[in-house]
């Protein structure tokens, strides 16, 4: 009997190649993908999933405790906590992506230039990096945001001006190794331009550690954004954001614990998802801290 004539059960049933590849992934990467996918879907479907608008208030149910209705209680303005936690996902996910993307682009570009060309360019950029790293991360961020107008855009500018150094160091160290490799020497002998060698041959091989680091950097950025919003320098009320919600509920911690607890839990689970994703991706690619 040929393989085509055998019953499906005898041949082991249908197997999806994508599913088999997913099963071979590290458990941390699977959990990370699941948690991150959950937050992405929640942000995309917030208008459908949330029972109320994030700023819809009812003064007759101010500081109602969690129950069947409302599930997570209400805040001091009678706003539904579940709806605000769900809509906050959009702002915090946006912060996590954009506040990592901008430093990633800037740091990668400067690190590639410093590592490839060396000389006075490398020395100048490394001194600039040393000056930036001489200041504590949060102190420098607060100083930049204080000079600018408090808000989300100022937060992006501050994170970019402070956070590029980590990506610059990672990419520079990789470029220093790769620029003397055989495939780069062959590209030079073929007369390729510096830009083509750097961005088409070196960078694709140098970005893996930076990509893995960016996953864990999302956690740091979201925590920083929540902290800045908590201090009143980031996202401004009445916008639903986890840090803002914690700041608004701090005066009710002894009487209405749910106002600060549920946004805090959301931050922890959000950070856990990207932390697991970073650890699993590093394990899959053979990168260790």
mmCIF file of C-alpha atoms in Angstrom:
data_model
loop_
_atom_site.group_PDB
_atom_site.id
_atom_site.type_symbol
_atom_site.label_atom_id
_atom_site.label_comp_id
_atom_site.label_asym_id
_atom_site.label_seq_id
_atom_site.Cartn_x
_atom_site.Cartn_y
_atom_site.Cartn_z
ATOM 1 C CA UNK A 1 0.000 0.000 0.000
ATOM 2 C CA UNK A 2 1.404 3.337 -1.015
ATOM 3 C CA UNK A 3 1.619 6.316 1.331
ATOM 4 C CA UNK A 4 -1.204 8.003 -0.574
ATOM 5 C CA UNK A 5 -3.520 4.992 -0.008
ATOM 6 C CA UNK A 6 -2.937 4.730 3.719
ATOM 7 C CA UNK A 7 -5.567 6.177 6.095
ATOM 8 C CA UNK A 8 -4.877 9.580 7.617
ATOM 9 C CA UNK A 9 -4.504 8.029 11.096
ATOM 10 C CA UNK A 10 -1.782 5.720 9.804
ATOM 11 C CA UNK A 11 0.119 8.642 8.350
ATOM 12 C CA UNK A 12 -0.032 10.594 11.607
ATOM 13 C CA UNK A 13 -2.808 12.997 10.573
ATOM 14 C CA UNK A 14 -2.411 16.512 9.227
ATOM 15 C CA UNK A 15 0.591 18.499 10.467
ATOM 16 C CA UNK A 16 0.960 22.203 9.971
ATOM 17 C CA UNK A 17 4.618 23.216 9.494
ATOM 18 C CA UNK A 18 4.059 26.518 11.325
ATOM 19 C CA UNK A 19 2.517 24.749 14.305
ATOM 20 C CA UNK A 20 5.393 22.264 14.491
ATOM 21 C CA UNK A 21 7.898 25.130 14.466
ATOM 22 C CA UNK A 22 5.961 26.860 17.249
ATOM 23 C CA UNK A 23 6.039 23.710 19.376
ATOM 24 C CA UNK A 24 9.831 23.616 19.184
ATOM 25 C CA UNK A 25 10.181 27.160 20.541
ATOM 26 C CA UNK A 26 11.413 27.675 24.130
ATOM 27 C CA UNK A 27 8.593 27.790 26.682
ATOM 28 C CA UNK A 28 9.540 31.340 27.684
ATOM 29 C CA UNK A 29 9.224 32.489 24.073
ATOM 30 C CA UNK A 30 5.820 30.818 23.742
ATOM 31 C CA UNK A 31 4.532 32.503 26.897
ATOM 32 C CA UNK A 32 6.001 35.830 25.821
ATOM 33 C CA UNK A 33 4.367 35.643 22.388
ATOM 34 C CA UNK A 34 1.025 34.734 23.986
ATOM 35 C CA UNK A 35 1.119 37.610 26.501
ATOM 36 C CA UNK A 36 2.293 40.202 23.982
ATOM 37 C CA UNK A 37 -0.334 39.033 21.467
ATOM 38 C CA UNK A 38 -2.968 39.391 24.194
ATOM 39 C CA UNK A 39 -2.014 43.025 24.860
ATOM 40 C CA UNK A 40 -1.829 43.846 21.152
ATOM 41 C CA UNK A 41 -5.278 42.369 20.529
ATOM 42 C CA UNK A 42 -6.679 44.118 23.589
ATOM 43 C CA UNK A 43 -5.367 47.453 22.335
ATOM 44 C CA UNK A 44 -6.698 46.849 18.818
ATOM 45 C CA UNK A 45 -10.144 45.748 20.033
ATOM 46 C CA UNK A 46 -10.497 48.193 22.930
ATOM 47 C CA UNK A 47 -13.584 49.830 21.384
ATOM 48 C CA UNK A 48 -15.237 46.419 21.113
ATOM 49 C CA UNK A 49 -14.106 44.814 24.373
ATOM 50 C CA UNK A 50 -14.450 47.735 26.803
ATOM 51 C CA UNK A 51 -17.972 48.025 28.223
ATOM 52 C CA UNK A 52 -17.844 51.840 28.462
ATOM 53 C CA UNK A 53 -15.925 54.819 27.122
ATOM 54 C CA UNK A 54 -12.759 55.441 29.192
ATOM 55 C CA UNK A 55 -13.866 58.892 30.384
ATOM 56 C CA UNK A 56 -17.588 58.205 30.802
ATOM 57 C CA UNK A 57 -18.419 59.010 34.414
ATOM 58 C CA UNK A 58 -21.360 58.482 36.725
ATOM 59 C CA UNK A 59 -21.204 60.379 40.018
ATOM 60 C CA UNK A 60 -23.792 58.069 41.566
ATOM 61 C CA UNK A 61 -21.335 55.140 41.632
ATOM 62 C CA UNK A 62 -18.141 56.913 42.724
ATOM 63 C CA UNK A 63 -15.515 54.514 44.163
ATOM 64 C CA UNK A 64 -17.756 51.464 43.808
ATOM 65 C CA UNK A 65 -15.854 48.269 44.729
ATOM 66 C CA UNK A 66 -15.350 45.412 42.245
ATOM 67 C CA UNK A 67 -18.499 43.363 41.723
ATOM 68 C CA UNK A 68 -20.513 41.770 38.950
ATOM 69 C CA UNK A 69 -21.223 45.305 37.702
ATOM 70 C CA UNK A 70 -18.730 46.958 37.453
ATOM 71 C CA UNK A 71 -16.173 44.129 37.417
ATOM 72 C CA UNK A 72 -13.129 46.165 38.494
ATOM 73 C CA UNK A 73 -15.008 48.897 40.316
ATOM 74 C CA UNK A 74 -15.026 52.627 39.584
ATOM 75 C CA UNK A 75 -12.661 55.495 40.380
ATOM 76 C CA UNK A 76 -13.269 58.788 42.188
ATOM 77 C CA UNK A 77 -15.112 60.178 39.155
ATOM 78 C CA UNK A 78 -17.330 57.143 38.711
ATOM 79 C CA UNK A 79 -15.425 55.951 35.631
ATOM 80 C CA UNK A 80 -15.346 52.227 34.916
ATOM 81 C CA UNK A 81 -11.933 50.859 35.882
ATOM 82 C CA UNK A 82 -12.084 47.910 33.476
ATOM 83 C CA UNK A 83 -12.693 50.209 30.505
ATOM 84 C CA UNK A 84 -9.891 52.555 31.551
ATOM 85 C CA UNK A 85 -7.423 49.691 32.038
ATOM 86 C CA UNK A 86 -8.298 48.336 28.587
ATOM 87 C CA UNK A 87 -7.991 51.701 26.809
ATOM 88 C CA UNK A 88 -4.737 52.392 28.673
ATOM 89 C CA UNK A 89 -3.222 49.493 26.759
ATOM 90 C CA UNK A 90 -3.226 51.610 23.600
ATOM 91 C CA UNK A 91 -1.213 54.429 25.164
ATOM 92 C CA UNK A 92 1.271 52.187 26.971
ATOM 93 C CA UNK A 93 1.786 49.929 23.947
ATOM 94 C CA UNK A 94 2.359 53.013 21.828
ATOM 95 C CA UNK A 95 4.889 54.283 24.375
ATOM 96 C CA UNK A 96 6.655 50.933 24.441
ATOM 97 C CA UNK A 97 6.988 50.737 20.649
ATOM 98 C CA UNK A 98 7.772 54.336 19.688
ATOM 99 C CA UNK A 99 10.018 55.075 22.665
ATOM 100 C CA UNK A 100 12.146 52.062 21.700
ATOM 101 C CA UNK A 101 11.999 52.548 17.929
ATOM 102 C CA UNK A 102 13.442 56.083 17.926
ATOM 103 C CA UNK A 103 16.469 55.298 20.164
ATOM 104 C CA UNK A 104 16.971 52.056 18.224
ATOM 105 C CA UNK A 105 17.244 53.914 14.904
ATOM 106 C CA UNK A 106 19.457 56.687 16.278
ATOM 107 C CA UNK A 107 21.731 54.394 18.303
ATOM 108 C CA UNK A 108 22.057 51.850 15.496
ATOM 109 C CA UNK A 109 23.009 54.516 12.971
ATOM 110 C CA UNK A 110 25.585 56.185 15.221
ATOM 111 C CA UNK A 111 27.009 52.862 16.403
ATOM 112 C CA UNK A 112 27.422 51.606 12.840
ATOM 113 C CA UNK A 113 29.179 54.827 11.799
ATOM 114 C CA UNK A 114 31.481 54.804 14.824
ATOM 115 C CA UNK A 115 32.409 51.141 14.480
ATOM 116 C CA UNK A 116 32.892 51.154 10.711
ATOM 117 C CA UNK A 117 34.857 54.351 10.188
ATOM 118 C CA UNK A 118 36.694 54.502 13.539
ATOM 119 C CA UNK A 119 39.249 57.270 14.014
ATOM 120 C CA UNK A 120 38.125 60.694 15.180
ATOM 121 C CA UNK A 121 34.485 59.881 14.367
ATOM 122 C CA UNK A 122 34.546 56.936 16.740
ATOM 123 C CA UNK A 123 36.335 58.967 19.429
ATOM 124 C CA UNK A 124 33.849 61.860 19.180
ATOM 125 C CA UNK A 125 30.782 59.631 19.351
ATOM 126 C CA UNK A 126 32.198 57.614 22.239
ATOM 127 C CA UNK A 127 32.890 60.792 24.237
ATOM 128 C CA UNK A 128 29.324 61.907 23.580
ATOM 129 C CA UNK A 129 28.160 58.491 24.779
ATOM 130 C CA UNK A 130 30.265 58.802 27.952
ATOM 131 C CA UNK A 131 28.800 62.232 28.718
ATOM 132 C CA UNK A 132 25.248 60.918 28.275
ATOM 133 C CA UNK A 133 25.915 57.890 30.495
ATOM 134 C CA UNK A 134 27.449 60.093 33.203
ATOM 135 C CA UNK A 135 23.951 61.268 34.181
ATOM 136 C CA UNK A 136 21.375 58.954 35.802
ATOM 137 C CA UNK A 137 18.744 57.835 33.311
ATOM 138 C CA UNK A 138 15.674 59.206 35.096
ATOM 139 C CA UNK A 139 17.360 62.434 36.188
ATOM 140 C CA UNK A 140 18.366 63.285 32.637
ATOM 141 C CA UNK A 141 14.908 62.378 31.339
ATOM 142 C CA UNK A 142 13.201 64.575 33.930
ATOM 143 C CA UNK A 143 15.530 67.447 33.098
ATOM 144 C CA UNK A 144 14.779 67.228 29.365
ATOM 145 C CA UNK A 145 11.017 66.929 29.873
ATOM 146 C CA UNK A 146 11.072 69.844 32.321
ATOM 147 C CA UNK A 147 12.759 72.012 29.694
ATOM 148 C CA UNK A 148 10.183 70.946 27.110
ATOM 149 C CA UNK A 149 6.411 70.936 27.578
ATOM 150 C CA UNK A 150 5.226 68.006 29.749
ATOM 151 C CA UNK A 151 3.459 65.434 27.599
ATOM 152 C CA UNK A 152 3.863 62.319 25.513
ATOM 153 C CA UNK A 153 5.853 63.980 22.733
ATOM 154 C CA UNK A 154 8.374 65.371 25.221
ATOM 155 C CA UNK A 155 8.681 61.872 26.677
ATOM 156 C CA UNK A 156 9.599 60.478 23.245
ATOM 157 C CA UNK A 157 12.225 63.188 22.753
ATOM 158 C CA UNK A 158 13.728 62.572 26.194
ATOM 159 C CA UNK A 159 13.865 58.784 25.778
ATOM 160 C CA UNK A 160 15.488 59.147 22.361
ATOM 161 C CA UNK A 161 18.167 61.545 23.638
ATOM 162 C CA UNK A 162 18.942 59.260 26.591
ATOM 163 C CA UNK A 163 18.221 55.730 25.363
ATOM 164 C CA UNK A 164 20.289 55.670 22.162
ATOM 165 C CA UNK A 165 23.529 54.898 24.043
ATOM 166 C CA UNK A 166 22.723 51.223 24.714
ATOM 167 C CA UNK A 167 22.017 50.480 21.052
ATOM 168 C CA UNK A 168 25.051 52.471 19.953
ATOM 169 C CA UNK A 169 27.373 50.378 22.143
ATOM 170 C CA UNK A 170 25.818 47.082 21.056
ATOM 171 C CA UNK A 171 25.972 47.831 17.330
ATOM 172 C CA UNK A 172 29.442 49.374 17.503
ATOM 173 C CA UNK A 173 30.889 46.283 19.184
ATOM 174 C CA UNK A 174 29.343 44.024 16.535
ATOM 175 C CA UNK A 175 30.505 46.215 13.655
ATOM 176 C CA UNK A 176 34.079 46.286 14.987
ATOM 177 C CA UNK A 177 34.156 42.494 14.695
ATOM 178 C CA UNK A 178 32.300 42.158 11.397
ATOM 179 C CA UNK A 179 34.101 44.870 9.416
ATOM 180 C CA UNK A 180 37.245 42.692 9.233
ATOM 181 C CA UNK A 181 35.397 39.510 8.247
ATOM 182 C CA UNK A 182 35.950 37.831 4.911
ATOM 183 C CA UNK A 183 32.623 38.735 3.312
ATOM 184 C CA UNK A 184 33.214 42.435 4.076
ATOM 185 C CA UNK A 185 36.746 42.283 2.637
ATOM 186 C CA UNK A 186 35.305 40.625 -0.469
ATOM 187 C CA UNK A 187 32.700 43.376 -0.811
ATOM 188 C CA UNK A 188 35.452 46.004 -0.593
ATOM 189 C CA UNK A 189 37.474 44.244 -3.289
ATOM 190 C CA UNK A 190 34.405 44.292 -5.528
ATOM 191 C CA UNK A 191 34.318 48.081 -5.211
ATOM 192 C CA UNK A 192 31.124 48.409 -3.189
ATOM 193 C CA UNK A 193 30.535 51.774 -1.505
ATOM 194 C CA UNK A 194 30.883 52.243 2.249
ATOM 195 C CA UNK A 195 27.134 52.807 2.640
ATOM 196 C CA UNK A 196 26.301 49.585 0.793
ATOM 197 C CA UNK A 197 28.806 47.559 2.802
ATOM 198 C CA UNK A 198 27.634 49.037 6.104
ATOM 199 C CA UNK A 199 23.865 48.887 5.626
ATOM 200 C CA UNK A 200 23.471 45.865 3.358
ATOM 201 C CA UNK A 201 26.224 43.546 4.546
ATOM 202 C CA UNK A 202 27.316 44.460 8.093
ATOM 203 C CA UNK A 203 24.186 45.793 9.808
ATOM 204 C CA UNK A 204 21.880 42.835 9.000
ATOM 205 C CA UNK A 205 24.390 40.611 10.819
ATOM 206 C CA UNK A 206 24.988 43.065 13.662
ATOM 207 C CA UNK A 207 21.399 43.811 14.668
ATOM 208 C CA UNK A 208 20.430 40.526 16.354
ATOM 209 C CA UNK A 209 21.684 41.446 19.874
ATOM 210 C CA UNK A 210 20.047 44.878 19.563
ATOM 211 C CA UNK A 211 16.714 43.373 18.527
ATOM 212 C CA UNK A 212 16.755 41.026 21.517
ATOM 213 C CA UNK A 213 17.692 43.918 23.816
ATOM 214 C CA UNK A 214 14.881 46.062 22.411
ATOM 215 C CA UNK A 215 12.307 43.547 23.650
ATOM 216 C CA UNK A 216 13.479 43.958 27.238
ATOM 217 C CA UNK A 217 13.932 47.692 26.669
ATOM 218 C CA UNK A 218 10.180 47.953 26.049
ATOM 219 C CA UNK A 219 9.707 46.954 29.687
ATOM 220 C CA UNK A 220 12.055 49.671 30.940
ATOM 221 C CA UNK A 221 10.456 52.286 28.691
ATOM 222 C CA UNK A 222 6.898 51.474 29.779
ATOM 223 C CA UNK A 223 7.935 51.553 33.442
ATOM 224 C CA UNK A 224 9.694 54.876 32.827
ATOM 225 C CA UNK A 225 6.643 56.242 31.001
ATOM 226 C CA UNK A 226 4.327 55.185 33.822
ATOM 227 C CA UNK A 227 6.674 56.757 36.363
ATOM 228 C CA UNK A 228 6.868 60.005 34.393
ATOM 229 C CA UNK A 229 3.075 60.072 34.025
ATOM 230 C CA UNK A 230 2.745 59.376 37.743
ATOM 231 C CA UNK A 231 4.836 62.512 38.388
ATOM 232 C CA UNK A 232 2.600 64.538 36.080
ATOM 233 C CA UNK A 233 5.184 65.031 33.310
ATOM 234 C CA UNK A 234 4.022 62.382 30.854
ATOM 235 C CA UNK A 235 0.510 61.543 29.715
ATOM 236 C CA UNK A 236 -1.881 64.150 31.078
ATOM 237 C CA UNK A 237 -5.276 63.478 32.716
ATOM 238 C CA UNK A 238 -8.000 62.619 31.901
ATOM 239 C CA UNK A 239 -6.315 60.335 29.327
ATOM 240 C CA UNK A 240 -6.476 56.707 30.434
ATOM 241 C CA UNK A 241 -2.911 55.542 31.159
ATOM 242 C CA UNK A 242 -1.744 53.145 33.848
ATOM 243 C CA UNK A 243 0.674 55.569 35.496
ATOM 244 C CA UNK A 244 -1.913 58.352 35.491
ATOM 245 C CA UNK A 245 -4.504 56.006 37.013
ATOM 246 C CA UNK A 246 -2.135 55.011 39.813
ATOM 247 C CA UNK A 247 -1.390 58.678 40.539
ATOM 248 C CA UNK A 248 -5.101 59.525 40.640
ATOM 249 C CA UNK A 249 -5.874 56.665 43.003
ATOM 250 C CA UNK A 250 -2.995 57.049 45.472
ATOM 251 C CA UNK A 251 -5.076 59.164 47.858
ATOM 252 C CA UNK A 252 -7.683 56.390 48.032
ATOM 253 C CA UNK A 253 -5.327 53.459 48.646
ATOM 254 C CA UNK A 254 -6.733 52.756 52.132
ATOM 255 C CA UNK A 255 -10.383 53.128 51.137
ATOM 256 C CA UNK A 256 -10.472 52.133 47.444
ATOM 257 C CA UNK A 257 -7.520 49.805 46.806
ATOM 258 C CA UNK A 258 -8.775 48.766 43.374
ATOM 259 C CA UNK A 259 -8.122 52.180 41.803
ATOM 260 C CA UNK A 260 -4.347 51.659 42.013
ATOM 261 C CA UNK A 261 -4.156 47.863 42.208
ATOM 262 C CA UNK A 262 -5.588 46.925 38.811
ATOM 263 C CA UNK A 263 -3.460 49.379 36.777
ATOM 264 C CA UNK A 264 -0.437 48.093 38.719
ATOM 265 C CA UNK A 265 -1.296 44.492 37.853
ATOM 266 C CA UNK A 266 -1.657 45.489 34.196
ATOM 267 C CA UNK A 267 1.833 47.024 34.221
ATOM 268 C CA UNK A 268 3.295 43.872 35.781
ATOM 269 C CA UNK A 269 1.663 41.546 33.224
ATOM 270 C CA UNK A 270 2.628 43.826 30.336
ATOM 271 C CA UNK A 271 6.238 43.912 31.505
ATOM 272 C CA UNK A 272 6.213 40.146 32.095
ATOM 273 C CA UNK A 273 5.124 39.499 28.509
ATOM 274 C CA UNK A 274 7.979 41.444 26.937
ATOM 275 C CA UNK A 275 10.494 40.107 29.481
ATOM 276 C CA UNK A 276 9.568 36.523 28.586
ATOM 277 C CA UNK A 277 9.687 37.419 24.901
ATOM 278 C CA UNK A 278 13.197 38.847 25.281
ATOM 279 C CA UNK A 279 14.440 35.846 27.305
ATOM 280 C CA UNK A 280 12.913 33.332 24.909
ATOM 281 C CA UNK A 281 14.219 35.137 21.851
ATOM 282 C CA UNK A 282 17.697 35.278 23.363
ATOM 283 C CA UNK A 283 17.549 31.562 24.149
ATOM 284 C CA UNK A 284 16.323 30.732 20.642
ATOM 285 C CA UNK A 285 19.085 32.779 18.991
ATOM 286 C CA UNK A 286 21.774 31.617 21.383
ATOM 287 C CA UNK A 287 22.310 35.023 22.983
ATOM 288 C CA UNK A 288 23.094 35.176 26.684
ATOM 289 C CA UNK A 289 23.423 38.200 28.929
#
